[in-house]
XYZ file of C-alpha atoms in Angstrom:
585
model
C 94.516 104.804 94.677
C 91.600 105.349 96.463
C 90.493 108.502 95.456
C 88.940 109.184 98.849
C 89.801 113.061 100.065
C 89.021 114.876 102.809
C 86.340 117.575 102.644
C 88.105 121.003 101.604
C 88.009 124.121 99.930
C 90.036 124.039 96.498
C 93.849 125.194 97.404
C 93.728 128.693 96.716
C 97.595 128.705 96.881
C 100.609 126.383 96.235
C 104.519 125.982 96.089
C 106.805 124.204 94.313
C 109.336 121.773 95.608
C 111.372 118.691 94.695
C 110.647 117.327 98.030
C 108.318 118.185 100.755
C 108.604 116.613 104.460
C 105.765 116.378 107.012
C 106.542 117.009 110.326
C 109.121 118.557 112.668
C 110.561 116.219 114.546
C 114.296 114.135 114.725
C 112.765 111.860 111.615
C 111.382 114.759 109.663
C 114.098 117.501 109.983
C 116.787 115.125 109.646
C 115.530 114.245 105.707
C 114.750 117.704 105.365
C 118.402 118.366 106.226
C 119.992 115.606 104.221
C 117.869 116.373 101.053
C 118.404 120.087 100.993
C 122.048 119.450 101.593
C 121.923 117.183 98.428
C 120.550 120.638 96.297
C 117.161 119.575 96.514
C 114.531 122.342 97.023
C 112.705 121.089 100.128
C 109.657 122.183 102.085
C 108.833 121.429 105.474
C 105.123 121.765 106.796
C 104.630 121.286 110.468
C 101.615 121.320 112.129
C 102.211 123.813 114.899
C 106.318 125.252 115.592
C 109.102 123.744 114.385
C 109.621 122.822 117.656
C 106.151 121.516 119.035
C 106.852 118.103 117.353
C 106.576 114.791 119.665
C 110.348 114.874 119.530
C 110.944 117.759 122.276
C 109.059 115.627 124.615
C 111.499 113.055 124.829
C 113.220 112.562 128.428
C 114.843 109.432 128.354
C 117.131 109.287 125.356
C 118.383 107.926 122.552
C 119.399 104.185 122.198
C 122.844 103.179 120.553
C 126.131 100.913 121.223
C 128.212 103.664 122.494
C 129.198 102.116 125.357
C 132.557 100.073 125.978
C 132.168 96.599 125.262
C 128.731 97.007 124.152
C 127.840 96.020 119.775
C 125.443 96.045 117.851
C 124.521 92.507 118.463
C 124.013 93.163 121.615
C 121.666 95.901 121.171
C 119.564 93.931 118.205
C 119.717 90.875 120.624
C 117.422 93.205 122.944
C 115.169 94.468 120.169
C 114.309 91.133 119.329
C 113.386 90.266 122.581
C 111.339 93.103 123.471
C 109.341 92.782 120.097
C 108.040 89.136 121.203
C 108.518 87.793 117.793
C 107.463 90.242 115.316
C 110.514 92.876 114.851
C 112.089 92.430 111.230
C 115.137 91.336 112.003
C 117.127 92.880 108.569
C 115.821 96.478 109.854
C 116.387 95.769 113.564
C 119.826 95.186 112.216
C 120.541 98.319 109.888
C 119.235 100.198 112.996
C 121.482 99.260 115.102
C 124.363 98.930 113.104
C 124.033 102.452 111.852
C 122.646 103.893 114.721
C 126.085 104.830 116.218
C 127.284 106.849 113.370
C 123.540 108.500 113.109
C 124.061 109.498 116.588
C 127.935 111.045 116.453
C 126.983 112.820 113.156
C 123.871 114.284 115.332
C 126.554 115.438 118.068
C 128.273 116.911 114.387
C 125.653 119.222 113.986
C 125.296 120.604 117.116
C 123.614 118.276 119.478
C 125.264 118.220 123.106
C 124.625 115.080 125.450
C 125.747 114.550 128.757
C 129.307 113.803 129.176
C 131.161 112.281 132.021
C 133.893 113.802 134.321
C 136.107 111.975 131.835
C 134.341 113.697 128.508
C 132.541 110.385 127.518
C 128.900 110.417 126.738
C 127.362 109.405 129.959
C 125.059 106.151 129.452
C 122.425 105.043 131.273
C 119.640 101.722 131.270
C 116.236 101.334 130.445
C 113.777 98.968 130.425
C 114.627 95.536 127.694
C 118.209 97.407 127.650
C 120.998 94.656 129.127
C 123.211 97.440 129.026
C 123.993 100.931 129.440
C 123.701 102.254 126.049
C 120.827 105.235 125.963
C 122.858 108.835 125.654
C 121.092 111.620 127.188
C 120.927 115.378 127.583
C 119.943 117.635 129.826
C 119.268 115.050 132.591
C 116.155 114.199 130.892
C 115.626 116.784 128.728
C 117.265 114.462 125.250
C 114.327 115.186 122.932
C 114.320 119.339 123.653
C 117.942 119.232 122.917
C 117.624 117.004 119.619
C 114.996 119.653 118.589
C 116.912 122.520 119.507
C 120.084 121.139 117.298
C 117.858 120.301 113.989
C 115.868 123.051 114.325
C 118.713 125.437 114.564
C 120.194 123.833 112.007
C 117.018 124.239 109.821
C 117.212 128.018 110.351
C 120.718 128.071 109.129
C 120.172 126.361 106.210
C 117.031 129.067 105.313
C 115.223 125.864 104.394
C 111.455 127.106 103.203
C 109.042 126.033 106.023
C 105.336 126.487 106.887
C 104.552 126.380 110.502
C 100.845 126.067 111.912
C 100.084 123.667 108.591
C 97.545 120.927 109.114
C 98.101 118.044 106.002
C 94.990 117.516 104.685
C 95.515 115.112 101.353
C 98.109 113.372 99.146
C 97.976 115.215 95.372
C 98.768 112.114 92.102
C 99.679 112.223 88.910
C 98.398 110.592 85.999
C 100.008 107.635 86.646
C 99.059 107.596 90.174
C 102.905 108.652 91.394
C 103.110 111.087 94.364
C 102.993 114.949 93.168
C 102.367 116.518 96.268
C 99.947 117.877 99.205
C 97.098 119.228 100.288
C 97.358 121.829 103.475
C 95.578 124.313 105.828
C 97.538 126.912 107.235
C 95.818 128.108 110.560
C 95.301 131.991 109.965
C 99.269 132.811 111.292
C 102.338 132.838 109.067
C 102.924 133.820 104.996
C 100.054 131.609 103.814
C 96.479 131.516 105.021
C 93.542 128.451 104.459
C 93.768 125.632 101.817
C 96.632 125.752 99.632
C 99.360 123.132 98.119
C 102.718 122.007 97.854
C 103.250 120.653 94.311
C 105.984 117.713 94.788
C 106.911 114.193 93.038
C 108.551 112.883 96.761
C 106.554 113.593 99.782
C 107.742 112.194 103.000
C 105.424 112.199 105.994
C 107.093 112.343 109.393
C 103.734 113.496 111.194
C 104.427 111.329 114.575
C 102.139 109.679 116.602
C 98.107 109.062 117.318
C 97.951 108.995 121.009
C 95.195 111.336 120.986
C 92.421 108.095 120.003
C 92.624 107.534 123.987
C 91.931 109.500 126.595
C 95.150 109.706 128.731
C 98.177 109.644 126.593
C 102.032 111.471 127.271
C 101.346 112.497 123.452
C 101.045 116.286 122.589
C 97.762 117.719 121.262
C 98.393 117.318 117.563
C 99.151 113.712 117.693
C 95.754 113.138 115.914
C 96.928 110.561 113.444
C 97.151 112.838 110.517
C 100.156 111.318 108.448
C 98.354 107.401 108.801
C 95.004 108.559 107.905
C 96.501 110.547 104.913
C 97.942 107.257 103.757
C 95.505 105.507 104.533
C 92.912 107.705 102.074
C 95.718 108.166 99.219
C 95.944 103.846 99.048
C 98.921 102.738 101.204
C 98.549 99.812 103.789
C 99.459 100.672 107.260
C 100.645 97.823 109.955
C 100.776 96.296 113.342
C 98.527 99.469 114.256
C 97.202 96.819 117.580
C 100.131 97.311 119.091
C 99.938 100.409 121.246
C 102.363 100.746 123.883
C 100.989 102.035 126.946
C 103.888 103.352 129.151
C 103.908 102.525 132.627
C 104.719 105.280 134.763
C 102.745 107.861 133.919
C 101.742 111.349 136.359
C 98.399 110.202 137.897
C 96.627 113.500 138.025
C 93.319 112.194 139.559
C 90.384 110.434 137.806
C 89.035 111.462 134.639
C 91.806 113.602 133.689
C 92.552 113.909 130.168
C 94.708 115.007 127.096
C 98.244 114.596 127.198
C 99.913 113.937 130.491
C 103.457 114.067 132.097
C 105.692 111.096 131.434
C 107.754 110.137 134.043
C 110.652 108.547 132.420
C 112.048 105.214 132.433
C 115.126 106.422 132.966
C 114.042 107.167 136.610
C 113.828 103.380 137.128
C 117.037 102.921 134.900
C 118.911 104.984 138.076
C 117.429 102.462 140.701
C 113.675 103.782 141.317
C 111.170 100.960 142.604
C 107.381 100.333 142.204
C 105.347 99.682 144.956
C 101.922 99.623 146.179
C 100.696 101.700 148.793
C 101.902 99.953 151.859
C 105.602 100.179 150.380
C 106.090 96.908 148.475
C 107.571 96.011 145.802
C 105.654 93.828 143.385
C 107.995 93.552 140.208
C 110.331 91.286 142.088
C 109.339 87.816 140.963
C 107.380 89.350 137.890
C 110.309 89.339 135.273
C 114.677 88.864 135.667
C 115.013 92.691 135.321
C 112.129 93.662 137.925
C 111.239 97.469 137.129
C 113.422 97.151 133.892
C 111.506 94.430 132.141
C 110.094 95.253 128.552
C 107.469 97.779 128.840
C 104.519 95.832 127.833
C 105.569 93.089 131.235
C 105.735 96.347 133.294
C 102.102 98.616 132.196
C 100.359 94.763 132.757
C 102.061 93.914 136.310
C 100.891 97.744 136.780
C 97.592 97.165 135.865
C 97.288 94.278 137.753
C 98.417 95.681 140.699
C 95.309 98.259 140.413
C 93.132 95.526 139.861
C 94.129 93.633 142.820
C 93.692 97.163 145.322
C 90.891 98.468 143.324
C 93.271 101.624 142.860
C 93.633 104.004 139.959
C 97.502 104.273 140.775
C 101.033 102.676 141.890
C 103.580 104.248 143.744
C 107.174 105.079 142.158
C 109.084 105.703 144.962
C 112.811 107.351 144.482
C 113.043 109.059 147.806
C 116.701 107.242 147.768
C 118.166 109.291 145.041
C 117.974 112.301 147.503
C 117.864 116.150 146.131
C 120.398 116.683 144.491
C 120.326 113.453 141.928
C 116.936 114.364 141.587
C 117.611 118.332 140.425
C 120.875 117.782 138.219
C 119.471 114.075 136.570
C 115.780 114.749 136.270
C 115.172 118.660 136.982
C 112.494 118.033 134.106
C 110.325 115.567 135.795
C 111.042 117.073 139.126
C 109.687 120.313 138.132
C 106.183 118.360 136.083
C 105.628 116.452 139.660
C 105.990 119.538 141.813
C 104.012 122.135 139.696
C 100.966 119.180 140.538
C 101.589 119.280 144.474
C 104.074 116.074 144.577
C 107.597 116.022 145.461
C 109.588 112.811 144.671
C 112.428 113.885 146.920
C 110.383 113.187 149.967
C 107.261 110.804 148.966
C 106.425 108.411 146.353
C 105.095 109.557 142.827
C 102.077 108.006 141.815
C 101.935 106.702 138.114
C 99.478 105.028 136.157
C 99.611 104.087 132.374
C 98.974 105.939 129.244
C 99.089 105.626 126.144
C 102.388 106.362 124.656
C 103.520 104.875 121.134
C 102.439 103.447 118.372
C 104.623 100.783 117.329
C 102.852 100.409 113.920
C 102.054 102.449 111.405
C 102.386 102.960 107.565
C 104.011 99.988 105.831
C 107.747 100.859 104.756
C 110.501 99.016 103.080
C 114.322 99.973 104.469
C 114.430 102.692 102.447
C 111.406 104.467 104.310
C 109.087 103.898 100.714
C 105.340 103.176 100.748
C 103.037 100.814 98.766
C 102.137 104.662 96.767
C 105.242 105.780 94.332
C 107.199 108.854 95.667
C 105.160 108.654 99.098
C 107.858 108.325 102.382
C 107.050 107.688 105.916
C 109.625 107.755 108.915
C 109.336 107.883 112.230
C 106.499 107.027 114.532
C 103.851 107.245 111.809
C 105.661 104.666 109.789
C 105.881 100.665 110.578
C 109.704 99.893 109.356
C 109.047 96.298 111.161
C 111.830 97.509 114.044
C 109.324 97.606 117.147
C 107.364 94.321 115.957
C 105.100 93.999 119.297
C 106.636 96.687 121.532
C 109.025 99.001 121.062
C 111.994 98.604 123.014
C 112.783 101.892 125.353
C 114.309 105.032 123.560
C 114.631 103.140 120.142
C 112.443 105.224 119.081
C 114.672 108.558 118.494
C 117.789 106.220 116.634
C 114.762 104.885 114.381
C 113.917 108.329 113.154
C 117.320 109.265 112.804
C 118.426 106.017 110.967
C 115.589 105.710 108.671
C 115.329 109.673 108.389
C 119.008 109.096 106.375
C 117.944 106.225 103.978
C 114.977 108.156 102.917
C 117.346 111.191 102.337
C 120.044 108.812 100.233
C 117.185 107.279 98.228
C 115.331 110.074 97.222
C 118.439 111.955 96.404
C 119.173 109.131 94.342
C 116.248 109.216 92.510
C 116.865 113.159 91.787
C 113.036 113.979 91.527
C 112.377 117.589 90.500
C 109.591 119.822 90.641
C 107.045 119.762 87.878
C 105.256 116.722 88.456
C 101.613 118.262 87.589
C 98.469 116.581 89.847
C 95.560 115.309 87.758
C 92.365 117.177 88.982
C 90.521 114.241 90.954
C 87.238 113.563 91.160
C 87.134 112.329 94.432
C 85.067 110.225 96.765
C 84.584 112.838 99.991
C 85.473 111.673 103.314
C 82.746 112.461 105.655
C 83.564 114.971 108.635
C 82.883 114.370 112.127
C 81.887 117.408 114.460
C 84.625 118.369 116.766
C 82.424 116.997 120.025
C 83.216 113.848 118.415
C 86.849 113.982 120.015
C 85.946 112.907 123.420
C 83.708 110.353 122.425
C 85.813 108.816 120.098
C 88.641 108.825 122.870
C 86.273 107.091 125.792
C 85.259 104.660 123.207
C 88.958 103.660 122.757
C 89.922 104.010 125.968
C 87.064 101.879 127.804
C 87.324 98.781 124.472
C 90.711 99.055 123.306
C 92.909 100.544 126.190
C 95.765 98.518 128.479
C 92.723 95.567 128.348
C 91.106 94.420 125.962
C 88.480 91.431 124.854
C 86.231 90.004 122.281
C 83.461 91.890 124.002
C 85.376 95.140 124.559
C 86.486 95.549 121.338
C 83.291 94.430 119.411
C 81.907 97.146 121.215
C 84.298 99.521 120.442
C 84.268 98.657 116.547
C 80.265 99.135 116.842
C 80.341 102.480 118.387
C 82.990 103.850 116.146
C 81.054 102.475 112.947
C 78.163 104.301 114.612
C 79.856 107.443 114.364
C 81.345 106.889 110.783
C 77.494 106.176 109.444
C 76.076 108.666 111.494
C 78.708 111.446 110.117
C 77.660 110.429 106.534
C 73.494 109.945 107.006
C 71.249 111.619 108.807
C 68.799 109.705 110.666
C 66.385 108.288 108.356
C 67.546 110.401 105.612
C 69.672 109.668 102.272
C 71.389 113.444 102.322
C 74.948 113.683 103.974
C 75.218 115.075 106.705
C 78.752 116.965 107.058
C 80.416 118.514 109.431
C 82.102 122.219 108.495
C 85.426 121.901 106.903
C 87.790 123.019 109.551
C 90.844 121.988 111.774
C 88.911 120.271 114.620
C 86.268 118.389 112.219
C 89.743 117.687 109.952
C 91.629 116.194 112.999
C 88.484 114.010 114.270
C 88.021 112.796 111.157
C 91.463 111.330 111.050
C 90.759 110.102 114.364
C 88.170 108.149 113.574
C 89.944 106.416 110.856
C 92.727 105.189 113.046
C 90.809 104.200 116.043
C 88.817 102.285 113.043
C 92.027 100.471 111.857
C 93.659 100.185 115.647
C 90.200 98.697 116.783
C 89.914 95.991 113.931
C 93.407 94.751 113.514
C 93.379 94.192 117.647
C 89.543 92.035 116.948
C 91.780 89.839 114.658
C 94.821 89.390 116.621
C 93.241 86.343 119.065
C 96.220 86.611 120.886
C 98.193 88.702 124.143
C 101.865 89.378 122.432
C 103.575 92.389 123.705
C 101.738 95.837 124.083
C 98.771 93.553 122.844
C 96.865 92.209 126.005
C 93.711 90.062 125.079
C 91.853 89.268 128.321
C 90.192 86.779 126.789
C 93.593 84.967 125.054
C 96.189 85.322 127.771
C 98.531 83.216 125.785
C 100.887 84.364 122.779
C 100.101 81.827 120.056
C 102.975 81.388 117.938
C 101.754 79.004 115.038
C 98.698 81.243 114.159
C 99.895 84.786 115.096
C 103.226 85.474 114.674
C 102.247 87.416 111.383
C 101.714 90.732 110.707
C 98.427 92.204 110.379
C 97.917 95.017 107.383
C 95.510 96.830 106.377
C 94.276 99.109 103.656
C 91.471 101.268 103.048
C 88.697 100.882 99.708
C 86.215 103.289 98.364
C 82.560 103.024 98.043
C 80.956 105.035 95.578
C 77.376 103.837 96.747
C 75.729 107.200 97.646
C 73.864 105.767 100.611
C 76.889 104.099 102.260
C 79.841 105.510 103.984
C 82.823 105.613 101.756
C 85.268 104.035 103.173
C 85.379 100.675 103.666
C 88.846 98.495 105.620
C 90.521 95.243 103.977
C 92.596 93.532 106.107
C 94.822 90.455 105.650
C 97.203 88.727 107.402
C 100.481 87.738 106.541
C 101.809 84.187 105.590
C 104.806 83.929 107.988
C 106.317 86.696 110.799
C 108.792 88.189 107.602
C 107.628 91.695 107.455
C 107.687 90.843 103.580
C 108.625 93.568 100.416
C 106.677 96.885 99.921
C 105.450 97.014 96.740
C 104.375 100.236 95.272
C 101.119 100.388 93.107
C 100.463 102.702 90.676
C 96.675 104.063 89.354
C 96.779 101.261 87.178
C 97.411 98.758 89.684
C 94.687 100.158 91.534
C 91.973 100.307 89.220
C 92.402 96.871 87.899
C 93.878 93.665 88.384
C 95.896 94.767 91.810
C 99.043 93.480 89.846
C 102.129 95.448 91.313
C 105.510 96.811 90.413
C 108.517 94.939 91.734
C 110.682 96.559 94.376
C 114.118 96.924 94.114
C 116.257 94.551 96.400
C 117.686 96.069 99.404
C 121.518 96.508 99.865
């Protein structure tokens, strides 16, 4: 363990639970669900609604063989592909073997997708996919649905939840085993401030980090929160260079920012083309599957397309589909482009990229465990090894839901119970950032470690943000800290700054372009040196006059995503010996 914590009040509260979950969307509710079905008491903390998760923004859908003479193989033959070399191949497979099932025992509970004039589920392609296989509802509305099923469900169940939560810290036990969290409730709901949720499992489901850039289709509170937690409590996050940026993205004009509206893939899935302002074409030639290549092949021919024109935009132009395809299939997106003065029914909608998903994250086994004992991850914040370089489209949803139910089975399995007391630490204090710090940390990312990226981008980037980090923790010419207030802006840049940190130094290493990972300055995927995962893992420094934080990263030996092997305080404080992990089914 690290014993590096976050700068807080004491909890002046605290529950207890035999399990409590982190986040609100498909990956958290659904091991919420499974575990309090199992008689487990169960908390879930969200950071704003139950329903203001990453999940409700979700348009395109949900990937799975559903389809007549579509398998599993088929579907894992895809994933492979669009991961350039770096997916795991025994998770790809459990996802998409169990996927199906996941996603009829989600129509179980309530979900409703979009159905055929013969009842079917309709199906639809997006880009990587060689078939129709993502199920949608709504048009494009498949995440709002998903949410409105689980969260329903939720309510039914009267499982104990606390809205408006920020995480703040993971609590241990004397033998450095999970026992809980640390929390801020923001001033609305039963509890108020710092307070705790005593627990020996603690799964995080906190979603993504697309708030380190500027432009991202992320909401607001994707600030990182559940990596940075692991990060500070000792578990090695993943892969965290490979960022994908998704290519048709609202242009609003320059230097907008914060989270902007995603104009699904689906769109091109139904036939729409990308052009350039005179009308042309330009992914014909680029890839097989033109406007339905991998992600990654599309934000680059994108971006090169701007480059070329010395434009901030392209052109997605579905004029074809006429009005009425455009209100029943996409009456989401329709609405998003005319409430900003565009209409796609009668001119082209201009799209740039954004960030969009992080295809790494904490380090998992198949069972969703960390490198800590008792701590969980699923979802976006968690690296499973499915996405390896880039996520293929609308995997992301079935991942959740797949890997929300293994987490459920194993910690059920392990029956942990409330009691589990957390040893009063003595910790090493993270410095906080002012708020302020937000938009420079964001222009720092987005100018060195955006779409493009170099030697000379990202050394910058690294210095600036290590600027920051000192500065937080010295004054100028002074030994005394300098802190920021403890609060929910200073919390949530201070987790951003730790990310960006990681993000920004495992994309130096990779010397390499492979997938959502686009070196300038090495436009060639180099198999014999890089097909390995990158991890990383965070250190404390108990020097008074330097930061305390310090990153260790290594690379991996071959491309196998390789066995997650839980430390204990022991572990951590000595040799670095570990306990074995079970074998997987």
């Amino acid at each position: 363990m690290t014993g590096i914590r976050l700068t807080a009040p004491a909890p002046g509260w605290s529950i207890d639970a035999d399990v409590v979950v982190v986040g609100s969307g498909v990956a958290g509710l659904t091991t919420a669900l499974r575990c309090a079905a199992a008689g487990l008491a169960t908390v879930v903390v969200t950071k704003a609604r139950l329903d203001d998760g990453s999940t409700r923004w979700a348009q395109g859908g949900i990937a799975a063989a559903l389809g007549e003479g579509d398998t599993p193989e088929q579907h894992l033959d895809d994933t492979l592909v669009a991961g350039v070399g770096l997916c795991d191949e025994a998770a790809v497979r459990l996802l998409v073997t169990e996927g199906p099932d996941a996603v009829r025992r989600l129509i179980g509970t309530g979900a409703h997708f979009d159905t055929t004039d013969d009842g079917d589920i309709a199906l639809t392609r997006e880009g990587g996919h060689h078939r129709r296989r993502i199920a949608h509802a709504g048009g494009d509305a498949t995440g709002a649905e998903i949410s409105r099923t689980l969260v329903e469900a939720v309510r039914e169940a009267a499982l104990h939840t606390v809205e408006n939560a920020l995480v703040l810290d993971l609590l241990t036990d004397a033998e450095g085993r999970t026992a809980g969290v640390t929390l801020h409730v923001m001033g609305e709901g039963q509890h108020d401030g710092v307070g705790a949720v005593h627990a020996p499992a603690v799964v995080l489901a906190t979603g993504g980090m697309g708030q380190v850039f500027s432009a991202t289709t992320n909401p607001s509170v994707s600030t990182g929160d559940g990596v940075a937690l692991a990060l500070r409590a000792g578990a090695e996050v993943s892969d965290l260079e490979f960022v994908q940026f998704h290519p048709t993205v609202l242009f609003l004009g320059t230097g907008s920012e914060g989270q902007q509206p995603l104009v699904s893939e689906a769109v091109r899935g139904e036939g729409a083309h990308l052009v350039d302002a005179s009308g042309t074409r330009f992914m014909l030639g680029q890839h097989e599957m033109a406007e339905l290549a991998p992600r990654d092949i599309v934000a680059k021919a994108i971006t090169r397309q701007m480059q070329l024109h010395g434009t901030e935009h392209m052109y997605l132009d579905a004029r074809h589909f006429g009005a009425e395809m455009w209100e029943q299939r996409f009456p989401t997106i329709l609405a998003a482009c005319r409430a900003h003065g565009i209409d796609p029914v009668k001119e082209p909608i201009p799209v740039a990229p954004a960030a969009h998903y992080a295809s790494g994250g904490i380090r998992t086994d198949l069972r969703g465990r960390t490198t800590v004992p008792g701590l969980y991850a699923c979802g976006e914040t968690a690296c499973t090894g499915v996405h390896g370089a880039n996520r293929l489209a609308s995997n992301s949803l079935l991942e959740g839901l797949v890997f929300a139910e293994r987490i459920a089975a194993d910690i059920v399995a392990d029956r942990p119970r409330a009691g589990a007391e957390a040893v009063a630490a003595h910790p090493v204090t993270s410095p906080l950032l002012a708020p302020e710090a937000r938009g420079t940390i964001q222009r720092i990312m987005t100018r060195g470690a955006g779409v493009l990226r170099s030697a000379d981008s990202l050394a910058r980037a690294a210095d600036e943000l290590e600027d920051l980090h000192r500065s937080a923790f010295l004054k100028a010419g002074a030994t005394e800290p300098k802190l920021a207030e403890p609060g929910v802006e200073a919390w949530e840049v201070t987790n951003l700054l730790l990310v960006s940190r990681v993000l920004v130094a495992a994309a130096r290493e990779r010397e390499e372009t492979r997938g959502c990972h686009w070196r300038e300055d090495r436009p060639e995927r180099d198999d014999e040196h890089w097909r390995r995962h990158l991890v990383v893992r965070l250190t404390s420094n108990r020097q008074p006059t330097l930061p305390a934080a310090a990153l260790v990263l290594r690379r991996t030996d071959t491309e196998a995503f390789g066995p997650v092997r839980p430390s204990g305080r022991a572990d951590c404080a000595a040799a670095g010996t570990t306990h074995p992990t079970p074998e997987e089914p």
